[in-house]
Structures are given as structure tokens and as C-alpha cells.
Amino acid sequence: MRILIIGGGSVTYELLSTISKHKELKKHDIAVVEINPRRAEEISKAFDVTVVNGDATDISLFESQATSSINLSDFDVVIALTDRDEVNVFVLTLAKHYGVNLRMARVKSSKIADMLVKLDLGIPVIVPSVIGNIFRTYLDTLTEPKILGEVGEYKIYGIVLTSTDKATNKKVEELQLPEDVKIMFMFNGVEFTIPSKEDVLKEGTLLYVLAKEASVEDITKIFKG
């Protein structure tokens, strides 16, 4: 999986540090765009990632004829982590235009977060204290469910819904979940909610699923098909 991160600040450092400690996440091909030359060099030395020193608001950066170009259509995930909401919104808008499957952004304003959700531009994350772990969980559960913990005889799975998944755009009741499988709560980047049978599962939603007998393969089949 190819991942593009925009911005090389403290949140990016936290995310890259977390990724470097997880064997499965380290397999991903990661590129970072950072406007500050010093930060770009520091990231390049600290992590095994491709670093481009450039301005993400300069659209020529994403043109194929550019010397250090970033072809957005080549990426599966784009994460905008600059400290400016307007830049992050711009990046997600471009990423959607180029057909990037999963788009996420750090935002400070709840109004901006609501706008991103309503316009289907991507997933906003406005929880600074746990932001690195939230992004890591999204990446870790994008392709298949992962066991996040255990409660007695039950396992807690995390899984992110993409546009092509079986459960995406379906009501919870339409999934006809087995008796021992229950969606505990879901996170849309803005808030955690406990879903009702009538709730429609949207692309980019992070689900926390409680299951007793179901395996990773079973959970994958139920939600991803």
C-alpha cells in the first residue's frame, strides 16, 4: 500500500514513529511532503520514507513533468497533517479528484470537520491527544480486521470501510450479523457513536467489532466481502 503524508510536523513524527514499531505497517511505501527544508532533511534521516521538499498548495508539485513530482493517483492513502486546516482541505480535495481511496486530515475546526464529511472529501480527525494512534489504527485495519484487544471470551476487532467493501452504504440491520458479532461503536473522524440498526455505514468509518467465535477471516467476509 502506498501512503502519502502532507506535512512534517510533530504529528507526522508521532505517526511515523508508531509505524516504525509495527512490523506490518513498516511494509507500506510511504512518502512525505514537507515545505521546510530542515524538517524535510530531519525526516529523511530519521525514517525509511521518501521525502519531497515542496509546497503542497503548489499544484505543479503534483504534475508529472515536475522534477520532484507526486502522482496522487499512484497512492492508496493520503493523510494531510499540516497545522493549517485550509491546506489540509485543499489536499483532500485534490486527492479525491485523483481517485485516492482513503483520505484523512488533521483539522482544528469542528465546522471544517463537518464540511469534510458532508462533501465526502475525507475523514477528519480532531482529537489531538490521540491523533497519532487514531491514524495508525486506520492504516492498520484498512486492508483487513485487526484484533485490538480482548474482553473475557470476546475479541475486539478494528476495521475500516472502503468504497468497495460489502458493508459500505448498508444499514447495520442489512448485514444480518451473527449472534456473537456486534458493532460496539464507530468513529467517523469527528465522534464515536453506538450504531443503531438503522444507521448506514459510510466509507471511511472505523468500526470496533465485538466477536466471540468469529475469526479474522469471518469478520473480513462479513464487512468486506
mmCIF file of N, CA and C in Angstrom, residues 101-192:
data_model
loop_
_atom_site.group_PDB
_atom_site.id
_atom_site.type_symbol
_atom_site.label_atom_id
_atom_site.label_comp_id
_atom_site.label_asym_id
_atom_site.label_seq_id
_atom_site.Cartn_x
_atom_site.Cartn_y
_atom_site.Cartn_z
ATOM 1 N N ASN A 101 -8.230 6.317 -2.610
ATOM 2 C CA ASN A 101 -9.263 5.528 -1.933
ATOM 3 C C ASN A 101 -9.568 6.010 -0.514
ATOM 4 N N LEU A 102 -8.528 6.258 0.289
ATOM 5 C CA LEU A 102 -8.728 6.687 1.677
ATOM 6 C C LEU A 102 -8.041 8.023 1.892
ATOM 7 N N ARG A 103 -8.816 9.015 2.363
ATOM 8 C CA ARG A 103 -8.302 10.369 2.552
ATOM 9 C C ARG A 103 -8.595 10.820 3.984
ATOM 10 N N MET A 104 -7.564 11.259 4.688
ATOM 11 C CA MET A 104 -7.721 11.675 6.079
ATOM 12 C C MET A 104 -6.997 12.991 6.316
ATOM 13 N N ALA A 105 -7.492 13.765 7.270
ATOM 14 C CA ALA A 105 -6.854 15.040 7.576
ATOM 15 C C ALA A 105 -6.989 15.395 9.041
ATOM 16 N N ARG A 106 -5.952 16.009 9.542
ATOM 17 C CA ARG A 106 -5.992 16.602 10.878
ATOM 18 C C ARG A 106 -6.637 17.977 10.735
ATOM 19 N N VAL A 107 -7.653 18.260 11.542
ATOM 20 C CA VAL A 107 -8.291 19.575 11.497
ATOM 21 C C VAL A 107 -8.521 20.100 12.911
ATOM 22 N N LYS A 108 -8.520 21.419 13.029
ATOM 23 C CA LYS A 108 -8.736 22.052 14.328
ATOM 24 C C LYS A 108 -10.192 22.470 14.519
ATOM 25 N N SER A 109 -10.842 22.826 13.427
ATOM 26 C CA SER A 109 -12.203 23.360 13.489
ATOM 27 C C SER A 109 -13.249 22.268 13.299
ATOM 28 N N SER A 110 -14.224 22.231 14.206
ATOM 29 C CA SER A 110 -15.309 21.251 14.075
ATOM 30 C C SER A 110 -16.177 21.559 12.855
ATOM 31 N N LYS A 111 -16.260 22.845 12.479
ATOM 32 C CA LYS A 111 -17.031 23.220 11.291
ATOM 33 C C LYS A 111 -16.356 22.683 10.031
ATOM 34 N N ILE A 112 -15.032 22.774 9.989
ATOM 35 C CA ILE A 112 -14.284 22.222 8.850
ATOM 36 C C ILE A 112 -14.455 20.712 8.811
ATOM 37 N N ALA A 113 -14.419 20.085 9.972
ATOM 38 C CA ALA A 113 -14.594 18.630 10.046
ATOM 39 C C ALA A 113 -15.953 18.222 9.489
ATOM 40 N N ASP A 114 -16.992 18.946 9.886
ATOM 41 C CA ASP A 114 -18.340 18.658 9.380
ATOM 42 C C ASP A 114 -18.407 18.835 7.869
ATOM 43 N N MET A 115 -17.733 19.867 7.360
ATOM 44 C CA MET A 115 -17.736 20.127 5.924
ATOM 45 C C MET A 115 -17.072 18.989 5.155
ATOM 46 N N LEU A 116 -15.943 18.496 5.677
ATOM 47 C CA LEU A 116 -15.243 17.389 5.025
ATOM 48 C C LEU A 116 -16.140 16.163 4.917
ATOM 49 N N VAL A 117 -16.886 15.901 5.980
ATOM 50 C CA VAL A 117 -17.783 14.741 5.990
ATOM 51 C C VAL A 117 -18.933 14.941 5.014
ATOM 52 N N LYS A 118 -19.564 16.120 5.045
ATOM 53 C CA LYS A 118 -20.729 16.386 4.193
ATOM 54 C C LYS A 118 -20.365 16.377 2.712
ATOM 55 N N LEU A 119 -19.173 16.873 2.368
ATOM 56 C CA LEU A 119 -18.744 16.917 0.970
ATOM 57 C C LEU A 119 -18.031 15.640 0.538
ATOM 58 N N ASP A 120 -17.933 14.690 1.475
ATOM 59 C CA ASP A 120 -17.293 13.407 1.180
ATOM 60 C C ASP A 120 -15.853 13.587 0.698
ATOM 61 N N LEU A 121 -15.161 14.571 1.290
ATOM 62 C CA LEU A 121 -13.771 14.809 0.912
ATOM 63 C C LEU A 121 -12.816 13.868 1.633
ATOM 64 N N GLY A 122 -13.211 13.399 2.798
ATOM 65 C CA GLY A 122 -12.343 12.505 3.544
ATOM 66 C C GLY A 122 -12.723 12.451 5.009
ATOM 67 N N ILE A 123 -11.853 11.839 5.783
ATOM 68 C CA ILE A 123 -12.101 11.632 7.205
ATOM 69 C C ILE A 123 -11.339 12.682 8.015
ATOM 70 N N PRO A 124 -12.037 13.543 8.756
ATOM 71 C CA PRO A 124 -11.348 14.497 9.621
ATOM 72 C C PRO A 124 -11.060 13.870 10.978
ATOM 73 N N VAL A 125 -9.934 14.217 11.553
ATOM 74 C CA VAL A 125 -9.618 13.762 12.908
ATOM 75 C C VAL A 125 -9.309 14.990 13.747
ATOM 76 N N ILE A 126 -10.115 15.213 14.788
ATOM 77 C CA ILE A 126 -9.957 16.424 15.602
ATOM 78 C C ILE A 126 -9.733 16.066 17.070
ATOM 79 N N VAL A 127 -8.969 15.027 17.297
ATOM 80 C CA VAL A 127 -8.676 14.596 18.667
ATOM 81 C C VAL A 127 -7.157 14.644 18.850
ATOM 82 N N PRO A 128 -6.573 15.835 19.084
ATOM 83 C CA PRO A 128 -5.123 15.991 19.114
ATOM 84 C C PRO A 128 -4.387 15.058 20.062
ATOM 85 N N SER A 129 -4.969 14.758 21.219
ATOM 86 C CA SER A 129 -4.247 13.967 22.217
ATOM 87 C C SER A 129 -4.006 12.527 21.783
ATOM 88 N N VAL A 130 -4.852 12.024 20.893
ATOM 89 C CA VAL A 130 -4.686 10.632 20.459
ATOM 90 C C VAL A 130 -4.575 10.539 18.944
ATOM 91 N N ILE A 131 -4.249 11.657 18.302
ATOM 92 C CA ILE A 131 -4.315 11.715 16.846
ATOM 93 C C ILE A 131 -3.385 10.710 16.162
ATOM 94 N N GLY A 132 -2.162 10.537 16.706
ATOM 95 C CA GLY A 132 -1.234 9.587 16.098
ATOM 96 C C GLY A 132 -1.764 8.171 16.130
ATOM 97 N N ASN A 133 -2.318 7.773 17.269
ATOM 98 C CA ASN A 133 -2.860 6.417 17.397
ATOM 99 C C ASN A 133 -4.097 6.210 16.534
ATOM 100 N N ILE A 134 -4.917 7.248 16.372
ATOM 101 C CA ILE A 134 -6.098 7.132 15.518
ATOM 102 C C ILE A 134 -5.679 6.864 14.079
ATOM 103 N N PHE A 135 -4.722 7.635 13.563
ATOM 104 C CA PHE A 135 -4.261 7.429 12.189
ATOM 105 C C PHE A 135 -3.614 6.055 12.036
ATOM 106 N N ARG A 136 -2.858 5.644 13.032
ATOM 107 C CA ARG A 136 -2.220 4.328 12.970
ATOM 108 C C ARG A 136 -3.259 3.219 12.912
ATOM 109 N N THR A 137 -4.329 3.351 13.716
ATOM 110 C CA THR A 137 -5.390 2.343 13.707
ATOM 111 C C THR A 137 -6.068 2.278 12.345
ATOM 112 N N TYR A 138 -6.297 3.427 11.727
ATOM 113 C CA TYR A 138 -6.887 3.438 10.383
ATOM 114 C C TYR A 138 -6.008 2.660 9.407
ATOM 115 N N LEU A 139 -4.721 2.938 9.405
ATOM 116 C CA LEU A 139 -3.817 2.268 8.472
ATOM 117 C C LEU A 139 -3.718 0.779 8.763
ATOM 118 N N ASP A 140 -3.722 0.445 10.038
ATOM 119 C CA ASP A 140 -3.535 -0.947 10.454
ATOM 120 C C ASP A 140 -4.735 -1.821 10.109
ATOM 121 N N THR A 141 -5.914 -1.212 10.000
ATOM 122 C CA THR A 141 -7.136 -2.001 9.779
ATOM 123 C C THR A 141 -7.772 -1.739 8.417
ATOM 124 N N LEU A 142 -7.036 -1.111 7.526
ATOM 125 C CA LEU A 142 -7.594 -0.744 6.224
ATOM 126 C C LEU A 142 -7.830 -1.955 5.331
ATOM 127 N N THR A 143 -6.871 -2.862 5.267
ATOM 128 C CA THR A 143 -6.984 -3.996 4.345
ATOM 129 C C THR A 143 -7.696 -5.191 4.953
ATOM 130 N N GLU A 144 -7.571 -5.366 6.266
ATOM 131 C CA GLU A 144 -8.260 -6.468 6.929
ATOM 132 C C GLU A 144 -8.430 -6.137 8.410
ATOM 133 N N PRO A 145 -9.378 -6.802 9.075
ATOM 134 C CA PRO A 145 -9.587 -6.530 10.507
ATOM 135 C C PRO A 145 -8.349 -6.891 11.326
ATOM 136 N N LYS A 146 -8.167 -6.181 12.417
ATOM 137 C CA LYS A 146 -7.083 -6.486 13.346
ATOM 138 C C LYS A 146 -7.665 -6.598 14.751
ATOM 139 N N ILE A 147 -7.125 -7.533 15.535
ATOM 140 C CA ILE A 147 -7.562 -7.677 16.922
ATOM 141 C C ILE A 147 -6.928 -6.558 17.750
ATOM 142 N N LEU A 148 -7.756 -5.719 18.345
ATOM 143 C CA LEU A 148 -7.271 -4.583 19.130
ATOM 144 C C LEU A 148 -7.232 -4.874 20.618
ATOM 145 N N GLY A 149 -7.946 -5.918 21.043
ATOM 146 C CA GLY A 149 -7.973 -6.269 22.457
ATOM 147 C C GLY A 149 -8.930 -7.416 22.709
ATOM 148 N N GLU A 150 -9.023 -7.826 23.968
ATOM 149 C CA GLU A 150 -9.915 -8.920 24.349
ATOM 150 C C GLU A 150 -10.677 -8.556 25.620
ATOM 151 N N VAL A 151 -11.936 -8.990 25.677
ATOM 152 C CA VAL A 151 -12.777 -8.806 26.861
ATOM 153 C C VAL A 151 -13.384 -10.158 27.196
ATOM 154 N N GLY A 152 -12.807 -10.843 28.189
ATOM 155 C CA GLY A 152 -13.273 -12.188 28.514
ATOM 156 C C GLY A 152 -13.095 -13.125 27.338
ATOM 157 N N GLU A 153 -14.199 -13.763 26.905
ATOM 158 C CA GLU A 153 -14.145 -14.684 25.777
ATOM 159 C C GLU A 153 -14.257 -13.964 24.432
ATOM 160 N N TYR A 154 -14.458 -12.681 24.478
ATOM 161 C CA TYR A 154 -14.678 -11.922 23.242
ATOM 162 C C TYR A 154 -13.408 -11.197 22.787
ATOM 163 N N LYS A 155 -13.293 -11.031 21.473
ATOM 164 C CA LYS A 155 -12.211 -10.247 20.876
ATOM 165 C C LYS A 155 -12.789 -8.963 20.298
ATOM 166 N N ILE A 156 -11.988 -7.892 20.367
ATOM 167 C CA ILE A 156 -12.391 -6.615 19.785
ATOM 168 C C ILE A 156 -11.595 -6.408 18.500
ATOM 169 N N TYR A 157 -12.304 -6.316 17.389
ATOM 170 C CA TYR A 157 -11.668 -6.105 16.091
ATOM 171 C C TYR A 157 -11.835 -4.654 15.647
ATOM 172 N N GLY A 158 -10.826 -4.140 14.972
ATOM 173 C CA GLY A 158 -10.933 -2.838 14.326
ATOM 174 C C GLY A 158 -10.949 -3.054 12.828
ATOM 175 N N ILE A 159 -11.800 -2.325 12.119
ATOM 176 C CA ILE A 159 -11.861 -2.463 10.663
ATOM 177 C C ILE A 159 -12.340 -1.159 10.042
ATOM 178 N N VAL A 160 -11.666 -0.737 8.961
ATOM 179 C CA VAL A 160 -12.035 0.478 8.241
ATOM 180 C C VAL A 160 -12.777 0.100 6.962
ATOM 181 N N LEU A 161 -13.885 0.771 6.700
ATOM 182 C CA LEU A 161 -14.658 0.503 5.489
ATOM 183 C C LEU A 161 -14.166 1.361 4.326
ATOM 184 N N THR A 162 -13.933 0.728 3.184
ATOM 185 C CA THR A 162 -13.559 1.449 1.970
ATOM 186 C C THR A 162 -14.739 1.441 1.001
ATOM 187 N N SER A 163 -14.599 2.164 -0.102
ATOM 188 C CA SER A 163 -15.718 2.331 -1.035
ATOM 189 C C SER A 163 -16.187 1.027 -1.660
ATOM 190 N N THR A 164 -15.300 0.040 -1.755
ATOM 191 C CA THR A 164 -15.649 -1.214 -2.431
ATOM 192 C C THR A 164 -16.093 -2.317 -1.474
ATOM 193 N N ASP A 165 -16.142 -2.031 -0.185
ATOM 194 C CA ASP A 165 -16.479 -3.071 0.790
ATOM 195 C C ASP A 165 -17.967 -3.412 0.779
ATOM 196 N N LYS A 166 -18.253 -4.646 1.114
ATOM 197 C CA LYS A 166 -19.622 -5.171 1.130
ATOM 198 C C LYS A 166 -20.543 -4.374 2.053
ATOM 199 N N ALA A 167 -20.026 -3.958 3.194
ATOM 200 C CA ALA A 167 -20.864 -3.292 4.198
ATOM 201 C C ALA A 167 -21.066 -1.802 3.945
ATOM 202 N N THR A 168 -20.247 -1.207 3.081
ATOM 203 C CA THR A 168 -20.322 0.232 2.847
ATOM 204 C C THR A 168 -21.663 0.629 2.230
ATOM 205 N N ASN A 169 -22.259 1.680 2.800
ATOM 206 C CA ASN A 169 -23.559 2.222 2.368
ATOM 207 C C ASN A 169 -24.739 1.290 2.664
ATOM 208 N N LYS A 170 -24.541 0.354 3.571
ATOM 209 C CA LYS A 170 -25.634 -0.512 4.004
ATOM 210 C C LYS A 170 -26.024 -0.180 5.439
ATOM 211 N N LYS A 171 -27.293 -0.427 5.759
ATOM 212 C CA LYS A 171 -27.727 -0.290 7.139
ATOM 213 C C LYS A 171 -27.166 -1.454 7.953
ATOM 214 N N VAL A 172 -26.979 -1.230 9.240
ATOM 215 C CA VAL A 172 -26.452 -2.278 10.112
ATOM 216 C C VAL A 172 -27.333 -3.521 10.046
ATOM 217 N N GLU A 173 -28.638 -3.328 10.045
ATOM 218 C CA GLU A 173 -29.544 -4.481 10.037
ATOM 219 C C GLU A 173 -29.461 -5.293 8.744
ATOM 220 N N GLU A 174 -29.030 -4.669 7.658
ATOM 221 C CA GLU A 174 -28.916 -5.364 6.375
ATOM 222 C C GLU A 174 -27.754 -6.349 6.350
ATOM 223 N N LEU A 175 -26.820 -6.191 7.268
ATOM 224 C CA LEU A 175 -25.655 -7.080 7.305
ATOM 225 C C LEU A 175 -26.000 -8.452 7.869
ATOM 226 N N GLN A 176 -27.106 -8.528 8.607
ATOM 227 C CA GLN A 176 -27.533 -9.788 9.218
ATOM 228 C C GLN A 176 -26.367 -10.436 9.989
ATOM 229 N N LEU A 177 -25.862 -9.694 10.944
ATOM 230 C CA LEU A 177 -24.708 -10.140 11.723
ATOM 231 C C LEU A 177 -25.028 -11.390 12.535
ATOM 232 N N PRO A 178 -24.060 -12.304 12.652
ATOM 233 C CA PRO A 178 -24.242 -13.477 13.524
ATOM 234 C C PRO A 178 -24.500 -13.021 14.960
ATOM 235 N N GLU A 179 -25.091 -13.892 15.763
ATOM 236 C CA GLU A 179 -25.460 -13.527 17.131
ATOM 237 C C GLU A 179 -24.263 -13.107 17.976
ATOM 238 N N ASP A 180 -23.096 -13.687 17.696
ATOM 239 C CA ASP A 180 -21.928 -13.383 18.529
ATOM 240 C C ASP A 180 -21.083 -12.242 17.965
ATOM 241 N N VAL A 181 -21.581 -11.548 16.951
ATOM 242 C CA VAL A 181 -20.855 -10.421 16.358
ATOM 243 C C VAL A 181 -21.675 -9.145 16.539
ATOM 244 N N LYS A 182 -21.057 -8.122 17.126
ATOM 245 C CA LYS A 182 -21.770 -6.869 17.391
ATOM 246 C C LYS A 182 -20.839 -5.683 17.154
ATOM 247 N N ILE A 183 -21.356 -4.663 16.475
ATOM 248 C CA ILE A 183 -20.598 -3.421 16.316
ATOM 249 C C ILE A 183 -20.752 -2.617 17.604
ATOM 250 N N MET A 184 -19.658 -2.508 18.366
ATOM 251 C CA MET A 184 -19.709 -1.793 19.643
ATOM 252 C C MET A 184 -19.926 -0.300 19.432
ATOM 253 N N PHE A 185 -19.064 0.300 18.599
ATOM 254 C CA PHE A 185 -19.211 1.706 18.257
ATOM 255 C C PHE A 185 -18.424 1.987 16.987
ATOM 256 N N MET A 186 -18.626 3.159 16.423
ATOM 257 C CA MET A 186 -17.924 3.527 15.196
ATOM 258 C C MET A 186 -17.420 4.963 15.300
ATOM 259 N N PHE A 187 -16.368 5.247 14.539
ATOM 260 C CA PHE A 187 -15.716 6.557 14.585
ATOM 261 C C PHE A 187 -15.644 7.116 13.172
ATOM 262 N N ASN A 188 -16.195 8.311 12.963
ATOM 263 C CA ASN A 188 -16.195 8.916 11.630
ATOM 264 C C ASN A 188 -15.187 10.048 11.496
ATOM 265 N N GLY A 189 -14.275 10.144 12.453
ATOM 266 C CA GLY A 189 -13.276 11.203 12.445
ATOM 267 C C GLY A 189 -13.661 12.379 13.312
ATOM 268 N N VAL A 190 -14.955 12.508 13.594
ATOM 269 C CA VAL A 190 -15.452 13.611 14.414
ATOM 270 C C VAL A 190 -15.898 13.119 15.781
ATOM 271 N N GLU A 191 -16.603 11.989 15.793
ATOM 272 C CA GLU A 191 -17.143 11.494 17.054
ATOM 273 C C GLU A 191 -17.290 9.979 17.043
ATOM 274 N N PHE A 192 -17.298 9.412 18.247
ATOM 275 C CA PHE A 192 -17.592 7.999 18.430
ATOM 276 C C PHE A 192 -19.086 7.865 18.698
#
